[in-house]
PDB file of C-alpha atoms in Angstrom:
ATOM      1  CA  UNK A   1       0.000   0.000   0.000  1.00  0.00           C
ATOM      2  CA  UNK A   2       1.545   3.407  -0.952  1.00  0.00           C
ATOM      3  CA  UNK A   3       0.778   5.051   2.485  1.00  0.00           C
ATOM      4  CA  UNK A   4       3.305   2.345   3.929  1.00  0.00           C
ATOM      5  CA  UNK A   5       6.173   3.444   1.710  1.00  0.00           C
ATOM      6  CA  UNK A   6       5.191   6.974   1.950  1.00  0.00           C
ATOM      7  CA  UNK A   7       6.027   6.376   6.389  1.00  0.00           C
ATOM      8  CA  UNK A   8       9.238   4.334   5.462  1.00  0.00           C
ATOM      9  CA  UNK A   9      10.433   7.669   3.765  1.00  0.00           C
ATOM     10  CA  UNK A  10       9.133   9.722   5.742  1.00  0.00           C
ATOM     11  CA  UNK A  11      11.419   7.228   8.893  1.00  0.00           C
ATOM     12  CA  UNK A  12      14.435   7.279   6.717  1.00  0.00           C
ATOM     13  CA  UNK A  13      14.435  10.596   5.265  1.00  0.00           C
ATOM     14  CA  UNK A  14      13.676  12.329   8.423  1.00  0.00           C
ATOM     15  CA  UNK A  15      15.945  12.960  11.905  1.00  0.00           C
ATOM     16  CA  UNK A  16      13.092  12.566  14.668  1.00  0.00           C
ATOM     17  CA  UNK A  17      13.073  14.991  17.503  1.00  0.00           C
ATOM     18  CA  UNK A  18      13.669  13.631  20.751  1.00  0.00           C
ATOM     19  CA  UNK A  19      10.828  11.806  22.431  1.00  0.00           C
ATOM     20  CA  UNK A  20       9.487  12.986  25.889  1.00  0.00           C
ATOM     21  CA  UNK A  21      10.500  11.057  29.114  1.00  0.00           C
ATOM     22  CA  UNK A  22       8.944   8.203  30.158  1.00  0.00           C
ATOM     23  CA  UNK A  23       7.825   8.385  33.637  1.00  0.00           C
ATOM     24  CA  UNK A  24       7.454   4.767  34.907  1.00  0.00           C
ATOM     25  CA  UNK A  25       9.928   3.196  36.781  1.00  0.00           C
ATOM     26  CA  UNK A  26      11.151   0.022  34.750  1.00  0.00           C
ATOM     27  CA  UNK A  27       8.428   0.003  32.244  1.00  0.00           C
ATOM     28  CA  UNK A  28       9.608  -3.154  30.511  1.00  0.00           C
ATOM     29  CA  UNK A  29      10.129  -5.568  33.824  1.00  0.00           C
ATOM     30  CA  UNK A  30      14.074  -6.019  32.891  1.00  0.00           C
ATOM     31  CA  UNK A  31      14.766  -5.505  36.667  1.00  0.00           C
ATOM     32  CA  UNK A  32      11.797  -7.475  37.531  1.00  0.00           C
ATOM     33  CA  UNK A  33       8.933  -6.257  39.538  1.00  0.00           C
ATOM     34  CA  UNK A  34      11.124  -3.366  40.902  1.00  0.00           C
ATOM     35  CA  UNK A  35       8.745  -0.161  41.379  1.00  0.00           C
ATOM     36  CA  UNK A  36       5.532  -2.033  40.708  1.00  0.00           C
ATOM     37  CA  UNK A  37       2.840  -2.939  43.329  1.00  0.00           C
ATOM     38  CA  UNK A  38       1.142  -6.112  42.591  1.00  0.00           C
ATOM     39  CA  UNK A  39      -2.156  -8.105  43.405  1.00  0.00           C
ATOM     40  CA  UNK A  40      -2.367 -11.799  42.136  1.00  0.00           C
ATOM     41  CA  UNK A  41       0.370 -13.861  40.892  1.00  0.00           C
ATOM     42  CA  UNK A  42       2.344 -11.898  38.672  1.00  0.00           C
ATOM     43  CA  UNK A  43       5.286 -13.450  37.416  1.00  0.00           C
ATOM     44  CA  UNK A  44       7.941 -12.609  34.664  1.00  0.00           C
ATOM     45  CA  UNK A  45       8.188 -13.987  30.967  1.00  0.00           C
ATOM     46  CA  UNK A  46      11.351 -14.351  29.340  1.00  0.00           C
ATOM     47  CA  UNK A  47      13.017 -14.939  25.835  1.00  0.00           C
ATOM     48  CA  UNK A  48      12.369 -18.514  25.625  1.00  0.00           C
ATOM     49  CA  UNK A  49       8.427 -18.128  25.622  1.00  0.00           C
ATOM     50  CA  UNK A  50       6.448 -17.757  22.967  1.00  0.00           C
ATOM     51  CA  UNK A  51       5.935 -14.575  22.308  1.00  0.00           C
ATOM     52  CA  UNK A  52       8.901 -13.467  22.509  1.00  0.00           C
ATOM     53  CA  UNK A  53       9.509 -10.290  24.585  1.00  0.00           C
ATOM     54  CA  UNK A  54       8.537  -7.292  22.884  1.00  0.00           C
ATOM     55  CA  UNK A  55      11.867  -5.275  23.735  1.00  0.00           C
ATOM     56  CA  UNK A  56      14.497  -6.230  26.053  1.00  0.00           C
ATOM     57  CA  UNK A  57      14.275 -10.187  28.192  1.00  0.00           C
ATOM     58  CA  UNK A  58      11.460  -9.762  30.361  1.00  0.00           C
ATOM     59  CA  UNK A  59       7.326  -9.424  30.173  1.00  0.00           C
ATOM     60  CA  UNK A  60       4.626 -10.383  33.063  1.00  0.00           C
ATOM     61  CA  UNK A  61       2.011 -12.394  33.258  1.00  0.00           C
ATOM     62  CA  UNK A  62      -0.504 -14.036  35.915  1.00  0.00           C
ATOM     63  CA  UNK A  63       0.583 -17.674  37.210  1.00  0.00           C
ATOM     64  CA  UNK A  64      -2.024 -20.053  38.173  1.00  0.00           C
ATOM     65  CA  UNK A  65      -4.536 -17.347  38.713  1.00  0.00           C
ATOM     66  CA  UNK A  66      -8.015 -16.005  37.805  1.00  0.00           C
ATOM     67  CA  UNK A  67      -6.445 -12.698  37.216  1.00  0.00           C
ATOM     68  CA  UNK A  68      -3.611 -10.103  38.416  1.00  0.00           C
ATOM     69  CA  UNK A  69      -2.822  -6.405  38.400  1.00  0.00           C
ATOM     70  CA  UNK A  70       0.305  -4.177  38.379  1.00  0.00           C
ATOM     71  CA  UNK A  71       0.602  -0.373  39.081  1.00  0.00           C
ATOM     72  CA  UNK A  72       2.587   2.636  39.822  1.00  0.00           C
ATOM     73  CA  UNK A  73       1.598   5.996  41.037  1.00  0.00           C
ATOM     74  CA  UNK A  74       3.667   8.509  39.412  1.00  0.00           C
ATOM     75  CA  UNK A  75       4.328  11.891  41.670  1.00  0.00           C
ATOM     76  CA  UNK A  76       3.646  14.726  39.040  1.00  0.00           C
ATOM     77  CA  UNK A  77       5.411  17.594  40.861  1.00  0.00           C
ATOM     78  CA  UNK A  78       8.559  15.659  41.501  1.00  0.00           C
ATOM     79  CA  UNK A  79       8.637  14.566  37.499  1.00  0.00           C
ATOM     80  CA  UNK A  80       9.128  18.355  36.459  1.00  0.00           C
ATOM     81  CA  UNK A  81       6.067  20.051  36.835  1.00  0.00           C
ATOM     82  CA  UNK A  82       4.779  22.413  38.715  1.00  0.00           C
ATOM     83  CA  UNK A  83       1.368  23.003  40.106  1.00  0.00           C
ATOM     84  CA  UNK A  84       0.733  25.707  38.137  1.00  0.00           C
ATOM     85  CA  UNK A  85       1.852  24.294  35.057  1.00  0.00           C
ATOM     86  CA  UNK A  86      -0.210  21.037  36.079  1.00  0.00           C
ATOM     87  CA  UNK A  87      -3.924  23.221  37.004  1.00  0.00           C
ATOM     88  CA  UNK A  88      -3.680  25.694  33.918  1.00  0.00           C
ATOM     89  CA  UNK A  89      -5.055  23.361  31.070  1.00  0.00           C
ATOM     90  CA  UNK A  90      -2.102  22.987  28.732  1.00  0.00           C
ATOM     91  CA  UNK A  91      -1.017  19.394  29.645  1.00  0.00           C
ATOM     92  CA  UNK A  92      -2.455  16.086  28.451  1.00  0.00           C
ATOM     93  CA  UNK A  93      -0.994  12.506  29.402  1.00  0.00           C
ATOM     94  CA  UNK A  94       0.226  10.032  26.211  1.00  0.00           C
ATOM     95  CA  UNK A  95       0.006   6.343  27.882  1.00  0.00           C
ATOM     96  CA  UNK A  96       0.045   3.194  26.682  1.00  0.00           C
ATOM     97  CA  UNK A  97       2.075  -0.315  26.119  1.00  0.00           C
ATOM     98  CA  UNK A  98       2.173  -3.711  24.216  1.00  0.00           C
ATOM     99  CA  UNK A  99       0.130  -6.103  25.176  1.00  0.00           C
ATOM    100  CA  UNK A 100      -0.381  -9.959  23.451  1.00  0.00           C
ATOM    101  CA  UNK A 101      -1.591 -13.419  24.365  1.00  0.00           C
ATOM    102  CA  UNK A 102      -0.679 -17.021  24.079  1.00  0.00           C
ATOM    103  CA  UNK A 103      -2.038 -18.985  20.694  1.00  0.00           C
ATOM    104  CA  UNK A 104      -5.485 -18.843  20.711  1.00  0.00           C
ATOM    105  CA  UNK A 105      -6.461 -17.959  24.037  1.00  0.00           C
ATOM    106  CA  UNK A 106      -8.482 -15.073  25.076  1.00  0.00           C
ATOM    107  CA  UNK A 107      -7.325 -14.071  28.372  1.00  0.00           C
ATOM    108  CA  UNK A 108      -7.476  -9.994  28.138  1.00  0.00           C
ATOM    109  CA  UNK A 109      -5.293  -7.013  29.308  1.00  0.00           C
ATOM    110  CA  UNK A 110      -6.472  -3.680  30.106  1.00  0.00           C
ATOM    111  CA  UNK A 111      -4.198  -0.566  30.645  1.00  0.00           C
ATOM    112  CA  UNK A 112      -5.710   2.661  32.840  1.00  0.00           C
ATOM    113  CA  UNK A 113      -4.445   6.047  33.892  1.00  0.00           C
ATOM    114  CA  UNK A 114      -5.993   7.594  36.764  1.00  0.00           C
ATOM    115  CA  UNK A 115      -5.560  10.711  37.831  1.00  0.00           C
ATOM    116  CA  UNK A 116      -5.382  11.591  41.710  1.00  0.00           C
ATOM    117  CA  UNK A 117      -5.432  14.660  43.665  1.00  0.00           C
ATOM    118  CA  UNK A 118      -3.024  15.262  46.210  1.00  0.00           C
ATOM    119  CA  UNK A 119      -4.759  12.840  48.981  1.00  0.00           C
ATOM    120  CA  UNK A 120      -5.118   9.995  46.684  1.00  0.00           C
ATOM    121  CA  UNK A 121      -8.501  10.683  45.721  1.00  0.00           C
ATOM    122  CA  UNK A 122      -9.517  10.232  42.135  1.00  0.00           C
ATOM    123  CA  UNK A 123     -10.624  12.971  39.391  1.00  0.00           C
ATOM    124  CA  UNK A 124     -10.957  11.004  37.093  1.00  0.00           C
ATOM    125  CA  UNK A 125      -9.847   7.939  34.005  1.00  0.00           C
ATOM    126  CA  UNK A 126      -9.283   6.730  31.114  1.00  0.00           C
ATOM    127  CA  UNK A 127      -9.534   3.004  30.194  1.00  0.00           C
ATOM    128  CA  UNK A 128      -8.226   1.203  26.925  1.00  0.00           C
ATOM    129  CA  UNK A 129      -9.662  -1.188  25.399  1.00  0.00           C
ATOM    130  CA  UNK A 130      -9.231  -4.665  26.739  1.00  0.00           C
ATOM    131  CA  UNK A 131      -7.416  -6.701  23.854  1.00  0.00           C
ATOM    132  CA  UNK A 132      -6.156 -10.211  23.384  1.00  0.00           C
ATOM    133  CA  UNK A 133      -4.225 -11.266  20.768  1.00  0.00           C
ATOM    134  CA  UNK A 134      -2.918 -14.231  18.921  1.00  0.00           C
ATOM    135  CA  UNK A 135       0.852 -14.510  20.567  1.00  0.00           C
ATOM    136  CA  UNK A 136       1.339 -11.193  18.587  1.00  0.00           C
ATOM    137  CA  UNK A 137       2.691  -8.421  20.424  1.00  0.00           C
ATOM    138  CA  UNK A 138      -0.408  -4.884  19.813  1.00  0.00           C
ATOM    139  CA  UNK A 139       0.620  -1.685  21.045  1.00  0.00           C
ATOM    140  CA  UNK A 140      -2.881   0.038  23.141  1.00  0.00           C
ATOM    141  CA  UNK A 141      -1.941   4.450  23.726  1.00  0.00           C
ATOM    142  CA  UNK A 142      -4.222   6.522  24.613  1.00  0.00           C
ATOM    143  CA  UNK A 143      -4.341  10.345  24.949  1.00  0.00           C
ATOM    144  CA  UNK A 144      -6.043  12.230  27.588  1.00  0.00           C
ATOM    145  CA  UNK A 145      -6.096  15.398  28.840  1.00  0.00           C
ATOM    146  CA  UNK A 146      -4.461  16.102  32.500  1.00  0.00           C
ATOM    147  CA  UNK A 147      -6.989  17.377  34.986  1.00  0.00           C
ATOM    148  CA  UNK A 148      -6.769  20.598  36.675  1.00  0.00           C
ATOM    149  CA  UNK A 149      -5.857  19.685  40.877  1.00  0.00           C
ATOM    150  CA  UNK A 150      -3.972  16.120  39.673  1.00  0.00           C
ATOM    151  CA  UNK A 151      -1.283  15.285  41.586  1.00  0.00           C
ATOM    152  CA  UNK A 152      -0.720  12.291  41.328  1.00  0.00           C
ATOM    153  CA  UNK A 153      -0.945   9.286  38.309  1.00  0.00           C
ATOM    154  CA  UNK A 154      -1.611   5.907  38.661  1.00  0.00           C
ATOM    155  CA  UNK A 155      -0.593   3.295  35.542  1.00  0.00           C
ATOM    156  CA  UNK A 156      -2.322   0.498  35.817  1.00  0.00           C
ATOM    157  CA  UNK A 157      -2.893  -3.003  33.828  1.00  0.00           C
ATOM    158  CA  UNK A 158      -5.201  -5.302  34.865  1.00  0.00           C
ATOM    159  CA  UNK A 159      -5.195  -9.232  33.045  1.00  0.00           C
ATOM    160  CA  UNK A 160      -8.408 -11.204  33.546  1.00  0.00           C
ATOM    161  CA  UNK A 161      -7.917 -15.156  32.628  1.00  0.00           C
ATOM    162  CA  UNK A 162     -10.923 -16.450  30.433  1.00  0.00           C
ATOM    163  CA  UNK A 163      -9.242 -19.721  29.935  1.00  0.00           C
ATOM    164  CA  UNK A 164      -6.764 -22.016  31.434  1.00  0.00           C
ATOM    165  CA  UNK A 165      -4.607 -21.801  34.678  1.00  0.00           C
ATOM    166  CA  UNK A 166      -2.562 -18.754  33.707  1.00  0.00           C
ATOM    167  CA  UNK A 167      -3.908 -15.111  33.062  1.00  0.00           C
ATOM    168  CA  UNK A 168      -1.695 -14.919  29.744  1.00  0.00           C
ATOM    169  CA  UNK A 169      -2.656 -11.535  29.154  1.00  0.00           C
ATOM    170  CA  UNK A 170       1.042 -10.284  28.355  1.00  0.00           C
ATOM    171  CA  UNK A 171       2.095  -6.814  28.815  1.00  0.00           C
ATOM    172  CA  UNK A 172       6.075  -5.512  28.391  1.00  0.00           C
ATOM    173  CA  UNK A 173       7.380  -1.607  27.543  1.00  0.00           C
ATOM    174  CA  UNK A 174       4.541   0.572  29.255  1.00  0.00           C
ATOM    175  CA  UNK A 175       4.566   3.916  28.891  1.00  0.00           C
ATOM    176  CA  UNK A 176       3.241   7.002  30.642  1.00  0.00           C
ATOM    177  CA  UNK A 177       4.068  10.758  29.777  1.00  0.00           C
ATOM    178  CA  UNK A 178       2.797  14.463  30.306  1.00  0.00           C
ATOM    179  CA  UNK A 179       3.558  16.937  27.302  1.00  0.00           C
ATOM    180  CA  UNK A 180       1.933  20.083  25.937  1.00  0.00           C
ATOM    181  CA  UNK A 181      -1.309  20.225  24.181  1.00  0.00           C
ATOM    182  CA  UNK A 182      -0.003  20.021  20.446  1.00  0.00           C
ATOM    183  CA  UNK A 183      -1.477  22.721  18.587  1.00  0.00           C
ATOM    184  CA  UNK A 184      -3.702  22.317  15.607  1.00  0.00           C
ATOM    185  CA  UNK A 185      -3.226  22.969  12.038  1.00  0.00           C
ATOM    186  CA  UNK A 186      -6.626  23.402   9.898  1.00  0.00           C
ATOM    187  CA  UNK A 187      -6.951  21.997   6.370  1.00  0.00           C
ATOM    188  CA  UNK A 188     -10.157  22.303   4.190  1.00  0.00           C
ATOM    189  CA  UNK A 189     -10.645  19.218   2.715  1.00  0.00           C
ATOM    190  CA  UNK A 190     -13.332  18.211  -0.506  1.00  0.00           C
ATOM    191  CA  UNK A 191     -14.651  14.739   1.069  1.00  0.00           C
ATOM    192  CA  UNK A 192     -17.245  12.770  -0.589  1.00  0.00           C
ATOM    193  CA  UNK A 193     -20.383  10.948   0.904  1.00  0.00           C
ATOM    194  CA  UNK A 194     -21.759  11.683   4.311  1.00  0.00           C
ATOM    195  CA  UNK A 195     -20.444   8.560   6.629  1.00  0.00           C
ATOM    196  CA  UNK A 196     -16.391   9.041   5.992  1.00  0.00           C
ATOM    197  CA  UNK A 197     -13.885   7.872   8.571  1.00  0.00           C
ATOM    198  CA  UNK A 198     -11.015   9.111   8.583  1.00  0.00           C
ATOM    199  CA  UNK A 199      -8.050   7.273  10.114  1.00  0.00           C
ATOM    200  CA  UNK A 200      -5.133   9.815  11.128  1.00  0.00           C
ATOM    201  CA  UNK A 201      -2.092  10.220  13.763  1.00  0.00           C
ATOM    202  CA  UNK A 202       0.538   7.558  13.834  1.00  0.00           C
ATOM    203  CA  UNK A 203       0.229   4.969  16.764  1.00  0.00           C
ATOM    204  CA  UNK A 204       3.427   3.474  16.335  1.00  0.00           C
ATOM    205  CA  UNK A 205       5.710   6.654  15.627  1.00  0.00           C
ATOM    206  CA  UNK A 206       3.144   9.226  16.874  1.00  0.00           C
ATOM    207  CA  UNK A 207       4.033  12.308  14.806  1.00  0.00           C
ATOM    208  CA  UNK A 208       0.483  13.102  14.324  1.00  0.00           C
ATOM    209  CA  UNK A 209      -1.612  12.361  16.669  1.00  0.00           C
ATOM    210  CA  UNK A 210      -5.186  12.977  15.876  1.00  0.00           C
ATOM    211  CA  UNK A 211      -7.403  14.546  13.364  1.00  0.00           C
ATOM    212  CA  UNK A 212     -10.548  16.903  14.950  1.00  0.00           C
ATOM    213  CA  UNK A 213     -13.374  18.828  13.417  1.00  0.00           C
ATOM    214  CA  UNK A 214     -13.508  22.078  15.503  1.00  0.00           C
ATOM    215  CA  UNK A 215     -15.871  24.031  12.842  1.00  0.00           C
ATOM    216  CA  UNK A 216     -17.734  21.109  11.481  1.00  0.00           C
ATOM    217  CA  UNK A 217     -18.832  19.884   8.080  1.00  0.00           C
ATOM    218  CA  UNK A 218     -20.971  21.870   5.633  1.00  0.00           C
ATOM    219  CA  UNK A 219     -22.406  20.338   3.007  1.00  0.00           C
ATOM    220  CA  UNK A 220     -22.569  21.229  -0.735  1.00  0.00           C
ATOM    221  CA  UNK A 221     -25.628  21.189  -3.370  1.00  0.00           C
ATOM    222  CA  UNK A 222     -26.971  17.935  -4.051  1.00  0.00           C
ATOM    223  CA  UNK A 223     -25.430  16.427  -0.485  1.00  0.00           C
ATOM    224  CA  UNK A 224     -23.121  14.548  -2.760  1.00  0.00           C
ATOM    225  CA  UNK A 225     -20.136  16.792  -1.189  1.00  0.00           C
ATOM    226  CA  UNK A 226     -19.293  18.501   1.158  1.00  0.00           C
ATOM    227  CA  UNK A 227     -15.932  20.533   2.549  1.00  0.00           C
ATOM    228  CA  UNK A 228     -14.637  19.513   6.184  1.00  0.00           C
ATOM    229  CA  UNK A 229     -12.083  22.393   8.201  1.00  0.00           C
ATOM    230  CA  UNK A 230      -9.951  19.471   9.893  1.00  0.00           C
ATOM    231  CA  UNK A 231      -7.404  20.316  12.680  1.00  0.00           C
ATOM    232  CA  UNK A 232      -4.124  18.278  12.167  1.00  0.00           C
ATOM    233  CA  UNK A 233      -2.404  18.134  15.358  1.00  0.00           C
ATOM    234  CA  UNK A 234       1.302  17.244  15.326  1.00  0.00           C
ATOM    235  CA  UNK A 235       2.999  15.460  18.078  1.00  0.00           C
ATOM    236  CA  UNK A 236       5.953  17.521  19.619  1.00  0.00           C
ATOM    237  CA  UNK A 237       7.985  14.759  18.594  1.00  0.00           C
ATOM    238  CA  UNK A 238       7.751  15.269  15.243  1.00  0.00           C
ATOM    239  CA  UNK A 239      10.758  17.191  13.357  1.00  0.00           C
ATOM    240  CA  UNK A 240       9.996  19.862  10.967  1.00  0.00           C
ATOM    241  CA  UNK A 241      10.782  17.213   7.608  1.00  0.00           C
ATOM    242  CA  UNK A 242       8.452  14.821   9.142  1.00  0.00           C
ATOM    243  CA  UNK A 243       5.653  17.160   9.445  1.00  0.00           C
ATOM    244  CA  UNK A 244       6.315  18.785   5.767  1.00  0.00           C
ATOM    245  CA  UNK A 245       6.289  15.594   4.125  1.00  0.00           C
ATOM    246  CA  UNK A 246       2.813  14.947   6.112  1.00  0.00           C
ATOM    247  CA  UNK A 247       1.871  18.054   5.231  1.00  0.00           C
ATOM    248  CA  UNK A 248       2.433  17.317   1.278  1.00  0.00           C
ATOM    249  CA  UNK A 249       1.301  13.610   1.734  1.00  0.00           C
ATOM    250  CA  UNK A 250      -1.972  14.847   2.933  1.00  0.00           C
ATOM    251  CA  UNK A 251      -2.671  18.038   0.767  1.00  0.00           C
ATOM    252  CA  UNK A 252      -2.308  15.644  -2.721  1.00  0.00           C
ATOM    253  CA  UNK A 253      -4.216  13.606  -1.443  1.00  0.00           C
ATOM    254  CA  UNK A 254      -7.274  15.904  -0.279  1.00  0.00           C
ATOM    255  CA  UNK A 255      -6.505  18.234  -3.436  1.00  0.00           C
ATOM    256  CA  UNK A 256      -7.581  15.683  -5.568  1.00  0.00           C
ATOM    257  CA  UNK A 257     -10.485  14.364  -3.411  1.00  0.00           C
ATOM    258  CA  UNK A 258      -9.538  10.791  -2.491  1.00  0.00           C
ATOM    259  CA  UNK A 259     -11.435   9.997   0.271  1.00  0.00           C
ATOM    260  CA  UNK A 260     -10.776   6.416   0.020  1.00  0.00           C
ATOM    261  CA  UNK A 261      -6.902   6.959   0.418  1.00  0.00           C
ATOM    262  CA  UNK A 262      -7.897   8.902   3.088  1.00  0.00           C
ATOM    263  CA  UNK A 263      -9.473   6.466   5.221  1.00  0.00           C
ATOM    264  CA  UNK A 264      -6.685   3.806   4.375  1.00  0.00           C
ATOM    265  CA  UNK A 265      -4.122   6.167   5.812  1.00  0.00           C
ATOM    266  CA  UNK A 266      -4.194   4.054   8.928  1.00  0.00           C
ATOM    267  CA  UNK A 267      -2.421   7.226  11.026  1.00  0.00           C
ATOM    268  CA  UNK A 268      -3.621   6.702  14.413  1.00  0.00           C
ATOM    269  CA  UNK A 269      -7.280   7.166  16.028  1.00  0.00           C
ATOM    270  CA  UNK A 270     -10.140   7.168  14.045  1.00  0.00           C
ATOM    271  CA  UNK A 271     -12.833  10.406  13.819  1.00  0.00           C
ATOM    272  CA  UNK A 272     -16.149   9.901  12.288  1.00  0.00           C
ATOM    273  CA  UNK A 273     -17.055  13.177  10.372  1.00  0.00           C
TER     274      UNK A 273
END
């Protein structure tokens, strides 16, 4: 598929700004269960199973139980912010890892960030979707933004055995940072037919993470058409090259009205217009 050499290039021809730090404490179990608090029988996976690790030697899984949980609560004024910064509406959290399964089974993983106020309480969460996977390693992120009075984060990732004596619900490199609130850039776009999704922002790399429609869609004469002001928002990890050749990527594309290309783009989240 042509959008698949089009991100090769885009990898090769382009120097990627650095990424933002991640603030979990061994994220992918290589010193064990060092910073983690546990429920359940959580034990450690290495390079002789099947799957093999995602990165590094080590991922977790429950042993001989109905289902397990690990956590960490993150400490958002000692991680380089400041209250201010944290309360004024400019900060959103980017969290995630990759999860998989063993063979055929459907044992299931979920990964949550809650944020806490400065007594523990909770203001609120965010919940990915709970995946299995056919010994095939799926990355799950999620974007949200960070609530005015948090003080606190808490990772979690809860497996839930459907099948056998282990809870092979498989997670390894988790994830959990606080950035700025990209900024968007609007495009008017010529898209055809009424019920168009449009897949954009890339998972994997994340250099664009999101499409929105902040003006809506109007349409044209006939309801055949109609034009769509869409707000591309860049990740701050994307370098300048990166986000020209997106920018060039995308405008042929729209200019000539293929809304089919479009929703193959397979870029990240997808927005029903």
């Amino acid at each position: 598929m042509y959008i698949k050499s089009f991100a090769a290039a885009v990898v090769l021809a382009c120097a990627s700004s650095g990424a933002h730090a991640n603030l979990l404490v061994n994220p992918g179990f290589e010193s064990g269960l060092t910073g983690w608090q546990t429920t359940g029988n959580v034990e450690l996976r290495t390079a002789v199973s099947e799957p093999d690790p995602y990165e590094g030697v080590n991922y977790i899984f429950g042993l001989n139980t109905p289902s397990f949980s690990v956590r960490q609560d993150i400490d958002v004024l000692t991680s380089g912010f400041s209250a201010d910064a944290v309360d004024s509406g400019t900060l959103e959290v980017l969290f995630g890892g990759w999860q998989a399964g063993y063979q055929t089974q459907t044992d299931e993983g979920q990964i949550t960030v809650s944020m806490l106020d400065a007594q523990l309480a909770e203001l609120g969460h965010l919940s990915l979707e709970s995946i299995y996977s056919n010994s095939t390693w799926v990355e799950q992120s999620g974007v949200t933004p960070l609530l005015e009075g948090t003080r606190y984060l808490r990772y979690s990732f809860v497996g839930t055995r459907h099948s056998g004596s282990n809870t092979d619900a498989y997670l390894d490199a988790a994830y959990l940072e606080v950035r700025a609130v990209p900024e968007p850039e609007t495009y008017a776009l010529m898209l055809a037919g009424l019920a168009l999704t449009v897949v954009a922002g890339s998972a994997e790399r994340r250099r664009v993470d999101r499409f929105s429609v902040p003006t809506g869609c109007h349409e044209r004469a006939g309801g055949e058409n109609r034009t769509c002001l869409l707000a591309l928002v860049f990740s701050p990890t994307a370098s300048t090259c990166e986000r020209g050749a997106i920018r060039q990527d995308l405008g042929r594309r729209t200019s000539q009205g293929t809304a089919s290309a479009l929703r193959s783009m397979n870029w990240g989240t997808p927005t029903t217009l």
